[in-house]
Coordinates of C-alpha atoms and ligand atoms in Angstrom, one line a residue:
M26 CA -5.2 49.3 -14.4
E27 CA -7.8 46.6 -13.5
E28 CA -6.4 43.2 -12.5
R29 CA -7.1 40.3 -14.9
I30 CA -6.7 36.6 -15.1
L31 CA -5.4 35.3 -18.4
I32 CA -7.2 32.1 -19.4
V33 CA -5.3 30.3 -22.1
G34 CA -7.6 27.9 -23.8
G35 CA -10.7 29.7 -22.4
A36 CA -12.8 28.7 -25.4
G37 CA -12.6 25.0 -24.5
Y38 CA -14.7 22.9 -22.2
I39 CA -13.1 23.4 -18.8
G40 CA -11.6 26.8 -19.7
S41 CA -14.9 28.3 -20.6
H42 CA -16.6 27.1 -17.4
T43 CA -13.7 28.5 -15.4
N44 CA -14.0 31.8 -17.2
K45 CA -17.7 32.0 -16.3
Y46 CA -17.0 31.0 -12.7
L47 CA -14.3 33.7 -12.3
N48 CA -16.6 36.4 -13.8
D49 CA -19.5 35.2 -11.6
N50 CA -17.1 35.7 -8.7
N51 CA -16.2 39.3 -9.8
Y52 CA -12.8 38.5 -11.3
K53 CA -12.0 40.0 -14.7
T54 CA -10.5 37.8 -17.5
V55 CA -8.8 37.8 -20.8
I56 CA -9.1 34.7 -23.0
L57 CA -6.4 33.6 -25.4
D58 CA -7.4 30.8 -27.7
D59 CA -6.5 29.9 -31.3
L60 CA -10.0 28.2 -31.7
S61 CA -8.4 25.1 -33.1
Y62 CA -10.6 23.1 -30.8
G63 CA -12.4 25.7 -28.8
H64 CA -15.6 27.5 -29.7
K65 CA -15.9 31.3 -29.9
D66 CA -19.5 31.0 -28.7
A67 CA -18.2 29.6 -25.4
V68 CA -16.4 32.9 -24.7
K69 CA -19.2 34.9 -23.3
W70 CA -17.3 36.7 -20.5
G71 CA -14.0 38.7 -20.5
D72 CA -12.0 40.1 -23.5
F73 CA -11.1 37.6 -26.2
V74 CA -7.8 37.4 -28.1
K75 CA -7.5 34.9 -31.0
G76 CA -4.0 33.6 -31.2
D77 CA -1.4 31.0 -30.5
M78 CA -0.4 30.5 -26.9
A79 CA 3.3 30.4 -28.0
D80 CA 3.2 33.6 -30.0
D81 CA 5.6 36.0 -28.2
V82 CA 4.2 39.1 -29.9
I83 CA 0.7 38.3 -28.9
L84 CA 1.7 37.3 -25.3
D85 CA 3.9 40.4 -24.8
K86 CA 1.0 42.6 -26.1
I87 CA -1.5 41.0 -23.7
F88 CA 0.9 41.3 -20.7
T89 CA 1.5 45.0 -21.6
E90 CA -2.1 46.0 -22.3
Y91 CA -3.6 44.2 -19.3
K92 CA -2.5 43.9 -15.7
I93 CA -2.4 40.1 -15.6
I94 CA -2.0 38.7 -12.1
A95 CA -2.2 35.0 -13.0
V96 CA -2.3 32.7 -16.0
F97 CA -4.6 29.6 -16.1
H98 CA -3.5 27.2 -18.8
F99 CA -6.2 24.9 -20.3
S100 CA -4.8 24.8 -23.9
A101 CA -3.7 21.2 -24.2
F102 CA -4.4 18.4 -26.7
I103 CA -6.2 15.7 -24.8
A104 CA -6.8 12.6 -26.9
V105 CA -4.7 9.7 -25.5
G106 CA -4.9 7.5 -28.6
E107 CA -3.9 10.4 -30.9
S108 CA -0.9 11.2 -28.6
V109 CA 0.4 7.6 -29.2
E110 CA 0.1 8.1 -33.0
K111 CA 1.4 11.7 -33.1
P112 CA 3.8 12.2 -30.1
G113 CA 5.6 15.1 -31.8
M114 CA 2.3 17.0 -32.2
Y115 CA 1.5 16.4 -28.5
Y116 CA 4.9 17.3 -27.1
N117 CA 5.0 20.4 -29.3
N118 CA 1.6 21.6 -28.2
N119 CA 1.6 20.5 -24.6
V120 CA 5.2 20.9 -23.6
S121 CA 7.1 23.3 -26.0
K122 CA 4.3 25.8 -26.3
T123 CA 3.8 25.7 -22.6
I124 CA 7.5 26.6 -22.1
S125 CA 7.0 29.6 -24.5
L126 CA 4.1 30.7 -22.4
L127 CA 6.0 30.3 -19.1
N128 CA 9.0 32.2 -20.7
A129 CA 6.6 35.0 -21.6
M130 CA 5.3 35.2 -18.1
V131 CA 8.9 35.4 -16.7
R132 CA 9.8 38.1 -19.2
N133 CA 6.8 40.1 -18.2
N134 CA 7.0 39.5 -14.4
V135 CA 3.8 37.5 -14.1
D136 CA 4.4 34.9 -11.4
N137 CA 1.2 32.9 -10.7
F138 CA 0.2 29.9 -12.8
V139 CA -2.5 27.3 -12.5
F140 CA -1.9 24.2 -14.6
S141 CA -4.5 21.7 -15.8
S142 CA -2.9 18.3 -15.2
T143 CA -4.4 14.9 -15.2
C144 CA -4.6 11.7 -13.2
A145 CA -3.1 10.1 -16.3
I146 CA 0.4 11.0 -15.0
M147 CA -0.1 8.2 -12.5
G148 CA -0.6 5.5 -15.1
N149 CA -2.1 2.2 -13.9
P150 CA -3.0 2.7 -10.3
K151 CA -0.8 0.9 -7.7
Y152 CA -3.5 1.6 -5.1
L153 CA -6.9 3.3 -4.8
P154 CA -8.0 6.0 -4.3
I155 CA -5.2 7.8 -6.0
D156 CA -3.7 10.6 -3.9
E157 CA -0.9 13.1 -4.6
S158 CA 1.8 10.8 -3.4
H159 CA 0.9 8.0 -5.8
P160 CA 3.9 7.0 -8.0
R161 CA 4.1 8.7 -11.4
N162 CA 4.1 6.3 -14.3
P163 CA 2.5 7.8 -17.4
I164 CA 1.7 5.2 -20.0
N165 CA 1.2 7.4 -23.1
P166 CA 2.6 10.6 -24.6
Y167 CA -0.4 12.6 -23.3
G168 CA 0.4 11.6 -19.7
W169 CA 4.1 12.2 -20.2
S170 CA 3.5 15.7 -21.6
K171 CA 1.6 16.7 -18.5
F172 CA 4.2 15.1 -16.2
M173 CA 7.0 16.9 -18.0
V174 CA 5.3 20.3 -17.5
E175 CA 4.8 19.5 -13.8
Q176 CA 8.6 19.0 -13.6
I177 CA 9.3 22.2 -15.6
L178 CA 7.1 24.1 -13.2
K179 CA 9.3 23.0 -10.2
D180 CA 12.3 24.2 -12.1
F181 CA 10.7 27.6 -12.9
K182 CA 9.9 28.0 -9.2
K183 CA 13.6 27.5 -8.3
A184 CA 15.0 29.6 -11.1
H185 CA 12.4 32.4 -11.5
N186 CA 10.2 32.1 -8.4
L187 CA 7.2 31.4 -10.5
N188 CA 4.4 30.1 -8.3
S189 CA 2.2 27.4 -9.6
V190 CA -0.7 25.1 -8.6
V191 CA -1.0 21.8 -10.5
L192 CA -4.6 20.5 -10.6
R193 CA -5.0 16.9 -11.6
Y194 CA -8.5 16.2 -12.8
F195 CA -10.2 12.9 -12.8
N196 CA -13.1 12.7 -15.3
A197 CA -14.3 16.2 -16.0
S198 CA -18.1 16.1 -16.7
G199 CA -21.4 18.0 -16.7
A200 CA -22.2 21.5 -17.8
D201 CA -23.0 24.8 -16.3
P202 CA -26.6 24.6 -14.9
S203 CA -27.5 27.7 -16.9
G204 CA -27.3 25.6 -20.1
T205 CA -25.3 28.4 -21.8
I206 CA -22.0 26.5 -22.1
G207 CA -21.1 22.8 -22.0
E208 CA -19.0 20.0 -23.4
K209 CA -18.5 19.9 -27.2
H210 CA -15.5 18.2 -28.5
N211 CA -15.0 17.5 -32.2
P212 CA -14.5 14.6 -32.6
E213 CA -16.2 13.6 -29.3
T214 CA -14.5 10.7 -27.5
H215 CA -15.8 11.1 -24.0
L216 CA -18.3 8.7 -22.5
I217 CA -21.0 11.0 -21.2
P218 CA -21.6 13.1 -24.3
L219 CA -21.5 10.0 -26.4
V220 CA -24.1 8.2 -24.3
L221 CA -26.3 11.4 -24.4
D222 CA -25.9 11.4 -28.2
A223 CA -27.3 7.9 -28.2
A224 CA -30.1 8.9 -25.9
I225 CA -31.1 11.8 -28.1
G226 CA -30.8 9.8 -31.3
R227 CA -27.7 11.5 -32.8
R228 CA -26.0 8.1 -32.8
D229 CA -27.4 4.7 -33.0
S230 CA -25.7 3.1 -30.0
I231 CA -22.9 3.4 -27.5
S232 CA -20.0 1.0 -27.5
I233 CA -18.7 -0.2 -24.2
F234 CA -14.9 -0.5 -24.4
G235 CA -14.2 -3.7 -22.5
T236 CA -16.4 -5.9 -20.3
D237 CA -13.6 -8.1 -18.8
Y238 CA -12.0 -5.6 -16.4
D239 CA -11.4 -6.6 -12.8
T240 CA -14.5 -4.6 -11.6
D241 CA -17.9 -5.6 -10.3
D242 CA -19.6 -5.6 -13.7
G243 CA -16.5 -5.9 -15.8
T244 CA -16.6 -2.4 -17.2
C245 CA -14.2 0.5 -16.4
V246 CA -14.8 2.5 -13.3
R247 CA -14.2 6.3 -13.3
D248 CA -14.5 9.2 -10.9
Y249 CA -16.7 11.8 -12.5
I250 CA -16.2 15.4 -11.3
H251 CA -18.4 18.3 -12.3
V252 CA -16.7 20.9 -14.5
N253 CA -17.9 23.8 -12.2
D254 CA -16.3 22.0 -9.2
L255 CA -13.1 22.1 -11.2
A256 CA -13.6 25.8 -11.9
Q257 CA -14.2 26.3 -8.1
A258 CA -10.8 24.6 -7.5
H259 CA -9.1 27.0 -9.9
L260 CA -10.4 30.0 -8.1
L261 CA -9.4 28.6 -4.7
S262 CA -6.0 27.7 -6.0
L263 CA -5.5 31.3 -7.2
E264 CA -6.5 32.7 -3.9
W265 CA -4.2 30.2 -2.1
M266 CA -1.3 31.1 -4.4
L267 CA -1.7 34.8 -4.0
K268 CA -1.7 34.4 -0.3
N269 CA 1.1 31.8 0.1
K270 CA 3.3 32.6 -2.9
E271 CA 4.2 29.0 -3.2
C272 CA 3.6 25.9 -5.3
N273 CA 1.2 23.1 -4.7
D274 CA -0.5 20.2 -6.4
F275 CA -4.0 18.7 -5.9
N276 CA -5.9 15.7 -7.2
L277 CA -9.5 16.6 -8.0
G278 CA -12.2 13.9 -8.0
N279 CA -15.4 13.1 -6.0
G280 CA -13.8 9.9 -4.5
T281 CA -16.6 7.7 -5.9
G282 CA -16.4 5.4 -8.9
F283 CA -19.0 4.5 -11.4
S284 CA -18.7 1.8 -14.0
V285 CA -19.6 2.4 -17.7
K286 CA -22.7 0.2 -17.3
Q287 CA -23.8 2.1 -14.2
L288 CA -23.4 5.4 -16.0
I289 CA -25.5 4.3 -18.9
E290 CA -28.3 3.3 -16.5
V291 CA -28.1 6.8 -14.9
V292 CA -28.3 8.4 -18.4
K293 CA -31.4 6.3 -19.2
D294 CA -33.1 7.4 -15.9
V295 CA -32.2 11.1 -16.3
T296 CA -33.2 11.3 -20.0
G297 CA -36.1 8.9 -19.9
N298 CA -34.8 7.5 -23.1
D299 CA -33.5 4.0 -24.0
V300 CA -29.8 3.6 -25.1
E301 CA -28.7 0.8 -27.3
V302 CA -25.5 -0.7 -26.0
V303 CA -22.8 -2.6 -28.0
E304 CA -20.2 -4.5 -26.0
S305 CA -16.8 -4.1 -27.7
G306 CA -13.2 -4.8 -26.9
R307 CA -11.0 -2.8 -24.7
R308 CA -9.7 0.6 -25.8
E309 CA -5.9 0.7 -25.7
G310 CA -4.4 2.6 -22.7
D311 CA -7.5 2.4 -20.4
A312 CA -6.9 1.5 -16.8
G313 CA -9.7 -0.6 -15.2
T314 CA -10.4 1.7 -12.2
L315 CA -9.5 5.3 -11.6
I316 CA -10.7 7.0 -8.4
G317 CA -9.2 10.1 -6.8
A318 CA -8.5 11.0 -3.2
S319 CA -9.0 14.8 -2.8
D320 CA -8.5 15.2 0.9
K321 CA -5.6 17.5 0.3
A322 CA -7.7 19.9 -1.8
H323 CA -10.5 19.7 0.9
S324 CA -8.1 20.6 3.8
I325 CA -5.7 23.1 2.2
L326 CA -8.0 24.8 -0.4
G327 CA -11.3 24.3 1.4
W328 CA -12.6 22.8 -1.8
K329 CA -16.1 21.4 -1.5
P330 CA -17.6 19.9 -4.7
K331 CA -21.2 20.9 -5.1
F332 CA -22.2 18.3 -7.7
D333 CA -21.5 15.1 -5.8
S334 CA -24.1 12.8 -7.4
L335 CA -23.8 11.4 -10.9
E336 CA -27.5 12.1 -11.4
T337 CA -27.0 15.9 -11.0
I338 CA -23.9 15.9 -13.1
I339 CA -25.7 14.1 -15.9
E340 CA -28.8 16.3 -15.5
T341 CA -26.6 19.4 -16.2
A342 CA -24.9 17.7 -19.2
W343 CA -28.3 16.7 -20.6
K344 CA -29.7 20.2 -20.3
W345 CA -26.8 21.5 -22.4
H346 CA -26.8 18.5 -24.8
Q347 CA -30.4 19.0 -25.9
K348 CA -29.7 22.5 -27.2
M349 CA -26.1 22.7 -28.0
D350 CA -26.5 22.4 -31.8
F351 CA -29.1 25.1 -31.7
L352 CA -26.8 27.4 -29.7
E353 CA -23.8 26.8 -31.8
K354 CA -25.4 27.4 -35.2
Ligands
LIG26 N1 -15.8 4.5 -22.9 C1 -16.6 3.6 -23.5 N2 -17.2 3.9 -24.7 C2 -17.0 5.1 -25.4 C3 -16.1 6.1 -24.7 C4 -15.6 5.7 -23.5 O1 -16.9 2.5 -23.0 O2 -17.5 5.3 -26.4 C5 -15.2 4.2 -21.6 C6 -13.7 4.3 -21.6 O3 -13.1 3.1 -22.0 C7 -13.4 4.7 -20.1 C8 -14.7 5.5 -19.7 O4 -15.7 5.2 -20.7 O5 -13.3 3.5 -19.4 C9 -14.4 7.0 -19.7 O6 -13.8 7.3 -20.9 P1 -13.6 8.8 -21.3 O7 -13.0 8.8 -22.7 O8 -14.9 9.6 -21.2 O9 -12.6 9.4 -20.3 P2 -11.1 8.8 -19.8 O10 -11.4 8.0 -18.6 O11 -10.5 8.1 -20.9 O12 -10.4 10.1 -19.4

């Protein structure tokens, strides 16, 4: 039987790009997604199964019908504000359902797992850039849910010898340069697609959430990392895990910060369009500056981000953004 990677949440933003990246690199995939947030149109490679990631019947069927050598898990709820309002929903989806998925792996003797985690487990930074040793201090249920799974994975290694690589993303951004897949959340809360919406006229303006942070221009600073570079890190993690049969964790960012105001200026340059800006109050739960240190991923995985300028990241996002409605109809 042909070896496959199971991509849970492969119809979502980062999952669909990783699916394309794996197939471009001659890996075969199976995608499990309930399409609650994902888009069927984003699954253009591999075999697709529609279903819940905690459905034992579906999981056992996949693990029986395919020779799955590893599971990549992207199927999390990601809205910080919503997690504060509905913690039960977040812990159920992000923690309980992940446990069901891990139990199904153990039951079916599949022992390699790549987990999408987040720099949000670190909370407000104690120092910058944020490396893997930074103290953990989640400040919302979303961050806690990811932190809990990181702990659960350590316990599964001890009890069941399940290997895992934890990848903590900074701000995932951009789109595949082909323009065939990209970022499309509903509702959209992320800065780059919202600024692009303003540039294209789908919305009147962009609100800047807070202009009184302790940063050069007062607006929040973030480390934007291209989604295909995250996909590359997943593939390298898989290869590292298959070779070393161990667990590891990596922070994934470009190591450079851009403020909200700087980013809006880059969008104006790239699109050639003006963007109306409204200065608003802070959004609850936002840290002023988040910048990642990824030296560990560079040295151990040999990870080299290809999209290391914000201009190219936004150019790829813009290419997708101009045609996404047309493609999704
Ligand atoms: N942001 C903003 N206006 C928006 C959306 C986001 O000013 O309409 C800011 C937000 O406060 C944060 C940055 O842009 O400082 C990136 O936000 P995003 O939601 O894209 O990612 P996050 O950093 O929360 O993961």
